[in-house]
Structures are given as C-alpha cells and as structure tokens.
PDB file of C-alpha atoms in Angstrom:
ATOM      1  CA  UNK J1309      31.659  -4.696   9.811  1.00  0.00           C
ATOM      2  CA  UNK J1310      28.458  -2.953  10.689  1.00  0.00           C
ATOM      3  CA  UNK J1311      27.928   0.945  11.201  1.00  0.00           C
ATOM      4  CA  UNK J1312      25.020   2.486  11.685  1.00  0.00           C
ATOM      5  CA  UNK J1313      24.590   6.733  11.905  1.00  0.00           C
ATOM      6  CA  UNK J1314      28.258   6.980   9.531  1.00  0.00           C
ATOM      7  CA  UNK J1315      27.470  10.649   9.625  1.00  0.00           C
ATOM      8  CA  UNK J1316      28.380  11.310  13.247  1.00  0.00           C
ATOM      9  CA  UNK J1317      32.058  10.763  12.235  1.00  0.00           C
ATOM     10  CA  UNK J1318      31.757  14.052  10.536  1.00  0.00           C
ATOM     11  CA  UNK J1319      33.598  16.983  12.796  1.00  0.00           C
ATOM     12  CA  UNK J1320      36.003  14.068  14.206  1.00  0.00           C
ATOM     13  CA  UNK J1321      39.109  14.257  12.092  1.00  0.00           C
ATOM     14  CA  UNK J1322      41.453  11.597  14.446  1.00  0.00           C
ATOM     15  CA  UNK J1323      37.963   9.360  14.168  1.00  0.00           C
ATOM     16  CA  UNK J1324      38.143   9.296  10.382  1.00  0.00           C
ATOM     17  CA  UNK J1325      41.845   8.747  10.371  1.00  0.00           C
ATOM     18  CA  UNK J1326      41.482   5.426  11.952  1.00  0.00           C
ATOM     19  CA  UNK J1327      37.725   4.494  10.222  1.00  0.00           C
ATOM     20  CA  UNK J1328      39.632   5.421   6.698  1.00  0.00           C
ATOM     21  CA  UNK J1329      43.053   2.656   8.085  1.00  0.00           C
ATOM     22  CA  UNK J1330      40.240   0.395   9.012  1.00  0.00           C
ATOM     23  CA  UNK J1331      37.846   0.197   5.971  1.00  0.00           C
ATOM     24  CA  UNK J1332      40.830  -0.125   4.130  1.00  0.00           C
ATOM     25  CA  UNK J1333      41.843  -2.960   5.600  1.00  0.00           C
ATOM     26  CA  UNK J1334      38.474  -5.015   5.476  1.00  0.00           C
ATOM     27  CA  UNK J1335      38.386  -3.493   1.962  1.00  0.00           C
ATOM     28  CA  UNK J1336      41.613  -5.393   0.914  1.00  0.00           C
ATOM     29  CA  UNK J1337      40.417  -8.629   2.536  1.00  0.00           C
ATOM     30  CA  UNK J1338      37.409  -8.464   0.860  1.00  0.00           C
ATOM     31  CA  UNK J1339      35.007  -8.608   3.819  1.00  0.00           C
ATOM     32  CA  UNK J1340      31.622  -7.224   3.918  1.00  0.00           C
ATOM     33  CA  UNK J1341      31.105  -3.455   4.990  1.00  0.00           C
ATOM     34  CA  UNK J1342      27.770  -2.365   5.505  1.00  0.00           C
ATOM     35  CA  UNK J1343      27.538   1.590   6.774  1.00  0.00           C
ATOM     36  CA  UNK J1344      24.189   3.522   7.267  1.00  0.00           C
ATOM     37  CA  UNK J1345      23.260   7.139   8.088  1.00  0.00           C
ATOM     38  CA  UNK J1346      20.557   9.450   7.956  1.00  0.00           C
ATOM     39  CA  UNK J1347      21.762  11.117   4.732  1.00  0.00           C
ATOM     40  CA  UNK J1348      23.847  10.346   1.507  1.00  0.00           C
ATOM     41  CA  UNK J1349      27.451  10.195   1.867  1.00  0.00           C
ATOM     42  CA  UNK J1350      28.160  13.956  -0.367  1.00  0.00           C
ATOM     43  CA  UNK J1351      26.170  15.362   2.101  1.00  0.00           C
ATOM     44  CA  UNK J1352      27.811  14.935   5.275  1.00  0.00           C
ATOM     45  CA  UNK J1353      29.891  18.253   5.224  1.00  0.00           C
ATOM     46  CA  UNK J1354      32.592  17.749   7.108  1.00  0.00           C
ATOM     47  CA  UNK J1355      33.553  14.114   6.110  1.00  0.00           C
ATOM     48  CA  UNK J1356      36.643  13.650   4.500  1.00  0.00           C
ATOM     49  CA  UNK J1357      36.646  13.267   0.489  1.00  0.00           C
ATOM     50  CA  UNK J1358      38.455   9.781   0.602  1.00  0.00           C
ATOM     51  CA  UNK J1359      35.851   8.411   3.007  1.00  0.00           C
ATOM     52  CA  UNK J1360      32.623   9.776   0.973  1.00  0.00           C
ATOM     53  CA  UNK J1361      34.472   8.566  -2.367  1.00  0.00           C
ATOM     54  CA  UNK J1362      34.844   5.150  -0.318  1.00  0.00           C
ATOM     55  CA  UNK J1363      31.241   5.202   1.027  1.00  0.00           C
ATOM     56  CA  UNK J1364      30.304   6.255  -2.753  1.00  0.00           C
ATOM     57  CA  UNK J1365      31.710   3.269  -4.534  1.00  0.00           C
ATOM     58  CA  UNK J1366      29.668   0.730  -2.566  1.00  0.00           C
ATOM     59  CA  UNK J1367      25.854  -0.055  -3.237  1.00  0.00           C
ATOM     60  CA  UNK J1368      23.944   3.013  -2.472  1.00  0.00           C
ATOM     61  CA  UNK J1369      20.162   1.913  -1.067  1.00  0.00           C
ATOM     62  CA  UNK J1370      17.804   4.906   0.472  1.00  0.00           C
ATOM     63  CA  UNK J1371      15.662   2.894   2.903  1.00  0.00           C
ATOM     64  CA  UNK J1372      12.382   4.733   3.262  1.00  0.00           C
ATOM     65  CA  UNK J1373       9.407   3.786   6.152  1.00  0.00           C
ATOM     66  CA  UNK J1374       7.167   1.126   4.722  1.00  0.00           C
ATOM     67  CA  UNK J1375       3.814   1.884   3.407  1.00  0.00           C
ATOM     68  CA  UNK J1376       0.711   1.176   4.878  1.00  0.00           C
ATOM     69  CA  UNK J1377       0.246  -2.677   3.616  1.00  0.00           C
ATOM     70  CA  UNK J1378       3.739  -3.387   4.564  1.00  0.00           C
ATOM     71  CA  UNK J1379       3.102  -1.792   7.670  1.00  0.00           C
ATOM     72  CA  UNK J1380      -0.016  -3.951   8.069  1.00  0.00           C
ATOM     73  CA  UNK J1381       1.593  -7.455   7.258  1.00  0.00           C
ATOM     74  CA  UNK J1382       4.328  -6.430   9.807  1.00  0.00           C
ATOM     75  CA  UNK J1383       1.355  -5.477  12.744  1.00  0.00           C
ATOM     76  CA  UNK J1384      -0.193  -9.145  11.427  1.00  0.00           C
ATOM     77  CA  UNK J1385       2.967 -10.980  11.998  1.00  0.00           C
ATOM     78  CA  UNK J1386       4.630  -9.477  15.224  1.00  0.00           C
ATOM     79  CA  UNK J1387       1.088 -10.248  15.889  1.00  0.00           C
ATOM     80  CA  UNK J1388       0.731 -13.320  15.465  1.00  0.00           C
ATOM     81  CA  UNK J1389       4.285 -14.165  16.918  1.00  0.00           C
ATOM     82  CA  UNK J1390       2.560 -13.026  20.139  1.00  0.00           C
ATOM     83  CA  UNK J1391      -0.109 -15.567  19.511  1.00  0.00           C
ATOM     84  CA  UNK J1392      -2.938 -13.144  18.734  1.00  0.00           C
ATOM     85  CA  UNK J1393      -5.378 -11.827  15.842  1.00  0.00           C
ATOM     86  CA  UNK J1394      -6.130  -8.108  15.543  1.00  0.00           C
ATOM     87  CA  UNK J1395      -9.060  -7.459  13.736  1.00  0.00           C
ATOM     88  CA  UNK J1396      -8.684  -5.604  10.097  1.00  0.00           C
ATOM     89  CA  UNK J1397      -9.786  -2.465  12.019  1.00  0.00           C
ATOM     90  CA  UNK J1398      -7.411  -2.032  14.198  1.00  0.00           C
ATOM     91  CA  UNK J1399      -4.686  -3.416  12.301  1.00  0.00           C
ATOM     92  CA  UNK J1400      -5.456  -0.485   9.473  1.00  0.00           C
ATOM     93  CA  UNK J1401      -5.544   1.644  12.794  1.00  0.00           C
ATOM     94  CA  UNK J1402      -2.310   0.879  13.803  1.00  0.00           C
ATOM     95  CA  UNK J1403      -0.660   1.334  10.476  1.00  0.00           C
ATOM     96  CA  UNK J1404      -2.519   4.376   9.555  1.00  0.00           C
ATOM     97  CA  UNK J1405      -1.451   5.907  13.030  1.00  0.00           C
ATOM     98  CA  UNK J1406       2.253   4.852  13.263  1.00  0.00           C
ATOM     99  CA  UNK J1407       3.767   5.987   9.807  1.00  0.00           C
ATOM    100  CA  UNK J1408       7.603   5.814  10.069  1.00  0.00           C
ATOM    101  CA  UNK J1409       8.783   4.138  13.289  1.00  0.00           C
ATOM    102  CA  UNK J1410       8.720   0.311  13.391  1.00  0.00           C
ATOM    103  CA  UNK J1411       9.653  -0.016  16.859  1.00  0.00           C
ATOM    104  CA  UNK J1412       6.812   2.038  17.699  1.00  0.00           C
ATOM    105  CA  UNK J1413       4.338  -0.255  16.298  1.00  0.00           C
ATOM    106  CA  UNK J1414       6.254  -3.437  18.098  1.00  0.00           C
ATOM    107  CA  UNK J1415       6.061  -1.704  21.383  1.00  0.00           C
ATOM    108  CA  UNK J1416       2.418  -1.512  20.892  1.00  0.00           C
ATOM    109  CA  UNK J1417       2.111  -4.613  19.827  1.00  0.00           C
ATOM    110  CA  UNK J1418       3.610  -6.252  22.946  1.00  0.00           C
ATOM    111  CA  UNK J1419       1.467  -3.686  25.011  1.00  0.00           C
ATOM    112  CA  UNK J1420      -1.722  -4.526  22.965  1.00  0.00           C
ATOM    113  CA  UNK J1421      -0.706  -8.605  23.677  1.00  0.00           C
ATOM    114  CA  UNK J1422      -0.466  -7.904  27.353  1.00  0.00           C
ATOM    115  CA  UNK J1423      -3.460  -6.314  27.989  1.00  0.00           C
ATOM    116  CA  UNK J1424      -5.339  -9.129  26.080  1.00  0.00           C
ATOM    117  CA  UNK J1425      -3.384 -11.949  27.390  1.00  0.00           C
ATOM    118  CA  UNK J1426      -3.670 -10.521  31.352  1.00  0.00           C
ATOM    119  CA  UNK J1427      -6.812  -8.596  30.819  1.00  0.00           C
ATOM    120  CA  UNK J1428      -8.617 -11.712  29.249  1.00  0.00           C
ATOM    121  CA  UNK J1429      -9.665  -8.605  26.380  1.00  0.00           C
ATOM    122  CA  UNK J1430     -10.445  -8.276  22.797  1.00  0.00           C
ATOM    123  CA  UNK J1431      -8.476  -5.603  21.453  1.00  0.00           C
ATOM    124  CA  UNK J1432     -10.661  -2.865  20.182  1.00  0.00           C
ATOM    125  CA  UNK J1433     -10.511   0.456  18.485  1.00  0.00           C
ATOM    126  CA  UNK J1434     -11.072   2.349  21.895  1.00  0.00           C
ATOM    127  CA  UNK J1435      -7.707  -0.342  23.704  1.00  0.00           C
ATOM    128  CA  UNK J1436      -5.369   0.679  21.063  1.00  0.00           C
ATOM    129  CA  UNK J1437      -6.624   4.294  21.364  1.00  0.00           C
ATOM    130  CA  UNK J1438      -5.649   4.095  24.694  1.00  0.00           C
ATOM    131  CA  UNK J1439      -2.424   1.946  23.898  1.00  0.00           C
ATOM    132  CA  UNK J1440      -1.403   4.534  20.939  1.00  0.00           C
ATOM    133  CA  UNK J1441      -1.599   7.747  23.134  1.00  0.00           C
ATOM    134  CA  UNK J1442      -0.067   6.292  25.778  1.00  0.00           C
ATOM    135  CA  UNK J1443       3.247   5.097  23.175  1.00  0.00           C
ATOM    136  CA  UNK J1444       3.194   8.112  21.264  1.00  0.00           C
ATOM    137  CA  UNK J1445       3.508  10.748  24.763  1.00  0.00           C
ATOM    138  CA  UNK J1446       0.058  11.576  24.881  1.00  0.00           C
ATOM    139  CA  UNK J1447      -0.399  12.947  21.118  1.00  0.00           C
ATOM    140  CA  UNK J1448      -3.803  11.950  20.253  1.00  0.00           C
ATOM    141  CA  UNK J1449      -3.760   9.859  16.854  1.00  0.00           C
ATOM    142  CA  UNK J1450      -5.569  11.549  13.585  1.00  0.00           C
ATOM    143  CA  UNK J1451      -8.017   9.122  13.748  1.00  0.00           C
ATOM    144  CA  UNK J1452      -9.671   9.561  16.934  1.00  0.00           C
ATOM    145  CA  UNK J1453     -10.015  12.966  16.492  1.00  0.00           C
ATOM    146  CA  UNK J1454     -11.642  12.357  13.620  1.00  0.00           C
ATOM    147  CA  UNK J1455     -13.940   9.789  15.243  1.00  0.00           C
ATOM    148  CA  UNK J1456     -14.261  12.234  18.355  1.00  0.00           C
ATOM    149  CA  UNK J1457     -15.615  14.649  14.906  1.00  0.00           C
ATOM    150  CA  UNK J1458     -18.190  12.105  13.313  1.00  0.00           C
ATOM    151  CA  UNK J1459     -19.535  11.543  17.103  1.00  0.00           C
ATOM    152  CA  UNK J1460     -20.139  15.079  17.096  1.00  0.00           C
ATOM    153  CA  UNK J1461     -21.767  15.285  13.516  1.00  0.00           C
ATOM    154  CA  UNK J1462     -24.509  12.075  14.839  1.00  0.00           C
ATOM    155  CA  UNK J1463     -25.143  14.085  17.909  1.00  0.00           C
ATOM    156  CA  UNK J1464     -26.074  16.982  16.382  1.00  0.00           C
ATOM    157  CA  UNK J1465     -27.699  15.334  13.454  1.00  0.00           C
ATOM    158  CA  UNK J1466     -30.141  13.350  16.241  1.00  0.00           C
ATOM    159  CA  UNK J1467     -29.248  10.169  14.640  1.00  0.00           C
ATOM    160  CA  UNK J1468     -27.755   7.410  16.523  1.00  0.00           C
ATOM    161  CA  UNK J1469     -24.785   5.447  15.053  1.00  0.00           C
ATOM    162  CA  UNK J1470     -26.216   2.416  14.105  1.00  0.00           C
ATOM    163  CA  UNK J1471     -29.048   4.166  12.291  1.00  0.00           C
ATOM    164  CA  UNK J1472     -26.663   5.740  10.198  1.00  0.00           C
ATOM    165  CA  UNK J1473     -25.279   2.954   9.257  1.00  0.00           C
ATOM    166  CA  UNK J1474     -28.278   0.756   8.328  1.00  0.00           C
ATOM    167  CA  UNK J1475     -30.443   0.656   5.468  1.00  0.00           C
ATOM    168  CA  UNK J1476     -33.740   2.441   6.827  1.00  0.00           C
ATOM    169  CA  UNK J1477     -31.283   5.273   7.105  1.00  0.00           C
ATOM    170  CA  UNK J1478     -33.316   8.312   6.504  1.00  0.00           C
ATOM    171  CA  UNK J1479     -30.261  10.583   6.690  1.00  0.00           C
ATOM    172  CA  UNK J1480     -28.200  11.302   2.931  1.00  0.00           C
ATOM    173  CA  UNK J1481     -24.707   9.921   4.029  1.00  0.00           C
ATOM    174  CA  UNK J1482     -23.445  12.882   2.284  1.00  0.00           C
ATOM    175  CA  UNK J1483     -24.994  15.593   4.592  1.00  0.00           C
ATOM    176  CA  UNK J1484     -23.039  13.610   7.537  1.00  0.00           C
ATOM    177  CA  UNK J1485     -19.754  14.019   5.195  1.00  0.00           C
ATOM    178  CA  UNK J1486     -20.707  17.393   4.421  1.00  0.00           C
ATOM    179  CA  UNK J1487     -21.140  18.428   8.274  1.00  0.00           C
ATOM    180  CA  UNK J1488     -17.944  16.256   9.458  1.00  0.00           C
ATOM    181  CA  UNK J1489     -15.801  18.149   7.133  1.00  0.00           C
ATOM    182  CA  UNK J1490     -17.709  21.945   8.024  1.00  0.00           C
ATOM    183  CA  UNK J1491     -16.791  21.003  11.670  1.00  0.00           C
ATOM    184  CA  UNK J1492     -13.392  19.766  11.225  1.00  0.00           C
ATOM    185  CA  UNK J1493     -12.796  23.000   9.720  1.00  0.00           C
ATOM    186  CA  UNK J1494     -14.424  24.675  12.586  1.00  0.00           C
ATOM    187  CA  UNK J1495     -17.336  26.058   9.979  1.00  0.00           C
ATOM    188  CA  UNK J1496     -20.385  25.016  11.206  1.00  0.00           C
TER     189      UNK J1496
END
C-alpha cells in the first residue's frame, strides 16, 4: 500500500476509522506500507493517537529537495534520455534556478529537447532563459537579473564583454564586482 499527503486524513474521523481497520490488516499480513506527507506524523493535529503511534513505529525518512550536484546529474540524465547534451552552463543554470521541484526541471527539460530537436538549436543561456520564465509563470530567474546587472556595469564601465574577459583587460575585475554589487543594491 502506497499513500502519499497522509496528513489530509486529519479532520476526517469516519476516514481514519477505516485507514486505522485497514493498516491493521496489511500490518498483520506483513505487507509493505509506505505513507508520506508534508510533515511528521505528531504534527498533524487532528490525527488520531493510534494512527500517529502506528505511523511512528515505522521507518521515519525526511526527504528534503536535492542539492545542486544532484540536481545537476538529474538535468544530465533526463537529458540525455532525451538524446541531448546541455552544456555545463546551462546545466548549473538550470539547477541553480529550479531549487526544490523536480518536475519543474523535467518539464523544462522536455521543452528545452523540443525546441532543439524541432528548432534544429543549441540550447543556450538566453533558450533556457526563455524556457525557465515561461515554466516558472513569468518570474524572472535570479540569474538573469543578475546578468541583466553585469550588462549594465560593462555599459557604463565603456568596456565591452569580451574585453573584460581577456587578458589585455585594462579594467581591475574588482571595480566591475564592486559596481555590480553598488547597483544591485541600487547605490550607484
């Protein structure tokens, strides 16, 4: 038996009757139970005591959202499933963007693989932008507005991007830190 969201039985006393005659059952044939919710059992107010002394003698496991490497390795491999490479750039993109939602990042995964496979497209930073804000209702990612911010710091430096970013570089890299971070904070 599978559950998922346990804590929605709380408030539904006829509900937990029948859950409690159930799990007892399966319990005494020694089948597999495996419940979730959104909280630990104690905390569901209005569950019954037998029920969260039930849920409590099981294995107890508080699933948390993956970190940012497992969140990469699972971009590279739905990825690749699709039969395409994302570069490292917008892989970390991706992950850095989408922190806690998995299906999120598989939605724009398929979306990035369409627009490659029947755009004839490399996927770059600016596509999955595009493909990010459009998945996530139109909130604009961290990261672009902190490109949108170091776009703003070359322009008013004078100093094109790739200058920047090469050796002859006459400019401190520091001073474009330093005036990134005084116009993020709206100081400049």
């Amino acid at each position: 038996l599978i559950i998922d969201d346990v804590q929605f039985l709380a408030n539904k006393e006829a509900t937990q009757e029948e859950f409690f005659h159930t799990f007892n059952e399966l319990y005494s044939q020694e089948k597999q139970i495996i419940l979730s919710a959104d909280c630990h059992p104690s905390q569901i107010a209005t569950l019954s005591e037998r029920l969260k002394t039930r849920f409590e003698g099981g294995l107890l496991v508080d699933v948390q959202p993956p970190d940012v490497e497992t969140r990469m390795a699972i971009i590279r491999n739905k990825a690749g499933q699709l039969g395409m490479q994302l570069n490292d750039n917008v892989v970390q993109y991706i992950a850095d963007s989408v922190k806690s939602n998995i299906r999120q990042i598989e939605g724009m995964i398929k979306k990035l693989s369409a627009i490659a496979f029947l755009g004839g497209k490399e996927i770059t930073m600016e596509i999955a932008a595009s493909c990010l804000q459009e998945i996530t209702g139109g909130v604009i990612p961290v990261q672009v507005i902190v490109d949108k911010i170091f776009t703003a710091v070359y322009n008013k430096i004078k100093t094109q991007i790739l200058k920047i970013n090469s050796v002859e570089s006459e400019i401190d890299e520091k001073q474009v830190e330093e005036t990134a971070r005084r116009l993020q904070e709206n100081k400049f």
